[in-house]
């Protein structure tokens, strides 16, 4: 489906978890909506896909349809926290079911935002340039958000993570990898870790590692090479062409820019910098922020309590990092992971 109009009440850039969660709240409303994605197949993004089961259930999503591996049950201060994996493509297909029949929503794929002006964006759609006018613009365009950049937000290297990921195909009915695993090796990964996240419905596992851009630069770390070394030590087959890298934005500087000189703009998900600094996890934050922003647009009196709670936790995370109490937070997180899994080096 393409453009039916050059003007929409709400234009959403990015058809990932945040953008589709927002679109779901706008479906069948009186508002005209356009959702744009740069990929021909939405959901095709570098992502390990680790999630808490409760976070998925909280949003009314069917965990049995989405989970990619056996649920990992981990004790934490008398509670049991359940983890699994969700593939971004599987999640996108699932989310599209909620908006497919909405007559007020148009979808446009294979287009990138190239520029922004007051209440208008320019789209690069292959050999064509298109203009779209908006009343509201929702930026769900990920960690490298063009909208975030254009409205003048400057990222802080301390809060940007570099993620390296390798996808390993599995044979049918493989049983060696059944649930999430974390691995510590301070020499290779510093205070961070490597992980193996199975996606058994897709017959693949995602193996990766990460760390803050500032830490990598200061210590002259080559994460890609270190991951290769670790993969060799685990006797896991390596195709260097399949090792990919991406940035994760954990630098939250606000989500409501409705008084921007460009018009009423919201940032959500990774575009808002809501990903967790210590784990890199961002699917839950994307789903919450996208959903809450959609509700705010539909109902001007809506109070986004879940988003406000998310922002409060995020602010504590950032304040802790810059007030030098992050070691306590980080040590607690590492202790939790030690309880969560068998860690191997």
XYZ file of C-alpha atoms in Angstrom, residues 11-270:
260
model
C 2.916 10.197 10.412
C 4.942 7.405 12.026
C 8.501 6.800 10.872
C 9.534 3.220 11.589
C 7.455 0.033 11.532
C 9.250 -1.674 14.408
C 7.792 -2.481 17.851
C 7.390 1.196 18.843
C 5.884 2.401 15.572
C 3.460 -0.510 15.293
C 2.438 -0.203 18.963
C 1.625 3.450 18.299
C -0.281 2.594 15.114
C -2.350 0.016 16.987
C -3.646 2.708 19.352
C -4.530 4.917 16.374
C -6.237 2.172 14.358
C -9.901 2.843 13.519
C -9.768 6.313 15.056
C -10.856 9.503 13.303
C -7.220 10.323 12.550
C -5.516 9.676 9.228
C -2.279 7.761 9.790
C 0.753 6.955 7.656
C 3.378 4.474 8.838
C 6.666 4.504 6.939
C 9.528 2.012 7.011
C 12.858 2.140 5.196
C 12.907 -1.633 4.700
C 10.740 -3.549 2.269
C 10.189 -6.094 5.066
C 9.527 -4.326 8.402
C 11.199 -5.889 11.413
C 14.419 -6.663 9.555
C 16.761 -5.130 12.122
C 19.794 -6.277 14.074
C 18.376 -7.346 17.440
C 19.169 -10.162 19.866
C 15.556 -10.221 21.049
C 15.826 -10.940 24.768
C 12.667 -9.998 26.700
C 10.974 -10.527 30.034
C 7.841 -12.632 29.678
C 5.893 -10.346 32.034
C 6.670 -7.352 29.809
C 5.088 -9.063 26.816
C 2.054 -10.303 28.750
C 1.531 -6.865 30.305
C 0.812 -5.479 26.846
C -1.737 -8.174 26.041
C 0.509 -9.941 23.527
C 0.456 -13.739 23.175
C 3.802 -14.970 24.500
C 3.179 -18.502 23.208
C 2.975 -17.201 19.648
C 6.039 -15.009 20.055
C 8.553 -16.850 22.239
C 11.614 -18.158 20.446
C 13.003 -20.528 23.089
C 12.276 -22.203 26.397
C 11.434 -19.745 29.156
C 14.319 -19.125 31.547
C 13.173 -18.798 35.158
C 15.507 -16.779 37.360
C 15.220 -16.017 41.094
C 15.560 -12.376 42.110
C 14.989 -11.271 45.720
C 12.281 -13.827 46.349
C 10.655 -13.374 42.953
C 10.868 -15.475 39.812
C 11.649 -13.501 36.658
C 10.942 -15.255 33.358
C 12.933 -14.541 30.195
C 12.660 -15.681 26.590
C 13.488 -14.420 23.102
C 11.288 -12.704 20.534
C 12.425 -12.224 16.949
C 11.751 -8.758 15.559
C 10.308 -10.093 12.306
C 7.979 -12.467 14.127
C 6.892 -9.619 16.412
C 6.299 -7.270 13.466
C 4.118 -9.799 11.652
C 2.164 -10.321 14.866
C 1.722 -6.578 15.444
C 0.622 -5.936 11.860
C -2.422 -8.116 12.515
C -3.832 -5.354 14.700
C -3.667 -2.666 12.015
C -4.020 -4.559 8.723
C -7.741 -3.888 8.370
C -7.724 -0.346 9.746
C -9.019 1.863 6.937
C -7.472 4.996 8.443
C -3.894 3.657 8.238
C -1.732 3.758 5.112
C 1.585 1.915 4.934
C 4.650 2.885 2.924
C 7.793 0.722 2.757
C 11.186 1.195 1.143
C 11.319 4.927 1.967
C 13.753 6.880 4.155
C 13.243 10.313 5.647
C 15.851 12.599 4.106
C 14.862 15.958 5.594
C 12.334 17.737 7.754
C 10.707 21.162 7.632
C 7.883 22.636 9.717
C 5.022 20.106 9.566
C 6.565 18.362 6.568
C 9.064 15.582 5.867
C 10.906 14.648 2.695
C 11.095 10.969 1.795
C 13.653 9.264 -0.402
C 11.787 6.410 -2.079
C 14.331 4.972 -4.472
C 14.356 7.212 -7.534
C 11.499 9.360 -6.221
C 11.320 12.139 -3.634
C 8.007 12.504 -1.823
C 6.666 15.166 0.533
C 4.391 14.293 3.419
C 2.708 16.911 5.610
C 1.823 16.005 9.185
C 0.050 17.296 12.268
C 1.909 14.841 14.519
C 5.201 13.135 13.717
C 6.127 10.027 15.705
C 9.790 9.086 15.376
C 10.175 5.349 15.869
C 13.181 5.178 13.578
C 15.628 3.507 15.928
C 18.954 4.339 17.517
C 20.211 6.218 14.448
C 17.027 8.305 14.333
C 17.121 10.935 11.615
C 14.337 12.851 13.350
C 16.245 12.929 16.641
C 19.272 14.291 14.811
C 17.289 16.907 12.879
C 15.628 18.378 15.969
C 19.068 19.007 17.426
C 19.674 16.280 20.000
C 23.386 15.545 20.393
C 24.150 12.042 21.667
C 26.553 11.416 24.556
C 29.074 8.654 23.816
C 28.841 7.456 27.421
C 25.257 6.362 26.760
C 25.609 4.880 23.287
C 26.274 1.138 23.108
C 28.008 -0.779 20.346
C 26.439 -4.185 19.742
C 28.063 -6.986 17.733
C 25.844 -9.867 16.630
C 26.400 -13.169 14.822
C 23.544 -15.357 13.561
C 24.233 -19.092 13.489
C 21.791 -21.384 11.637
C 20.764 -24.539 13.473
C 19.832 -27.936 12.156
C 16.206 -28.941 12.574
C 15.334 -30.225 16.039
C 18.659 -29.071 17.495
C 18.586 -29.429 21.275
C 22.000 -28.065 22.315
C 20.675 -24.525 22.662
C 17.326 -24.377 24.416
C 17.306 -21.158 26.430
C 19.209 -17.919 27.036
C 22.810 -18.030 28.247
C 25.235 -15.315 29.387
C 29.026 -15.581 29.493
C 31.600 -13.487 31.331
C 35.140 -12.943 30.079
C 36.595 -9.732 31.440
C 39.640 -9.870 29.173
C 37.486 -9.891 26.039
C 34.331 -8.066 27.114
C 35.272 -5.982 30.155
C 32.314 -5.417 32.482
C 29.912 -6.508 29.767
C 29.315 -10.051 28.556
C 28.675 -12.341 25.615
C 25.361 -14.108 25.136
C 23.632 -16.873 23.212
C 19.956 -16.271 22.483
C 18.125 -19.124 20.710
C 15.350 -18.450 18.201
C 14.280 -22.032 17.696
C 11.219 -21.328 15.541
C 13.611 -19.802 13.022
C 16.218 -22.565 13.509
C 18.913 -20.098 14.508
C 20.750 -18.685 17.493
C 21.950 -15.126 17.937
C 25.354 -14.742 19.539
C 26.713 -11.369 20.499
C 28.410 -8.940 22.837
C 28.472 -5.210 23.432
C 29.774 -2.267 25.398
C 29.612 1.505 25.585
C 31.205 3.434 22.726
C 33.260 5.459 25.212
C 34.587 2.343 26.963
C 35.493 0.757 23.621
C 37.328 3.872 22.464
C 39.156 4.475 25.744
C 40.367 0.880 25.983
C 40.944 0.423 22.243
C 38.714 -2.643 22.216
C 37.954 -4.483 18.963
C 34.664 -6.166 19.844
C 34.326 -7.876 16.480
C 37.724 -9.579 16.819
C 37.104 -10.400 20.475
C 33.822 -12.064 19.578
C 35.633 -14.147 16.945
C 38.198 -15.226 19.552
C 35.423 -16.209 21.929
C 33.518 -18.096 19.219
C 36.677 -20.072 18.396
C 37.108 -20.918 22.078
C 33.558 -22.286 22.102
C 34.144 -24.308 18.916
C 31.306 -22.473 17.224
C 31.547 -22.154 13.426
C 32.241 -18.634 12.207
C 31.352 -16.900 8.985
C 32.927 -13.429 9.318
C 30.436 -12.076 6.780
C 27.611 -12.865 9.208
C 29.039 -10.780 12.053
C 27.177 -7.479 12.118
C 27.374 -4.364 14.236
C 24.899 -1.699 15.301
C 24.566 1.107 17.820
C 22.025 1.062 20.650
C 20.817 4.421 21.936
C 20.535 4.627 25.715
C 20.819 8.430 25.831
C 17.349 9.561 26.909
C 16.831 13.313 26.592
C 13.036 13.445 26.439
C 10.223 12.104 24.276
C 7.785 15.033 23.989
C 8.922 17.614 21.453
C 5.476 18.848 20.501
C 6.697 22.436 20.787
C 9.528 21.856 18.339
C 9.972 24.399 15.559
C 9.187 21.553 13.162
C 5.795 20.850 14.719
C 4.345 18.291 17.114
C 6.963 15.562 17.392
C 7.258 12.542 19.682
C 10.256 10.234 20.021
C 9.721 6.642 21.134
C 11.720 3.460 21.627
C 15.392 3.611 20.716
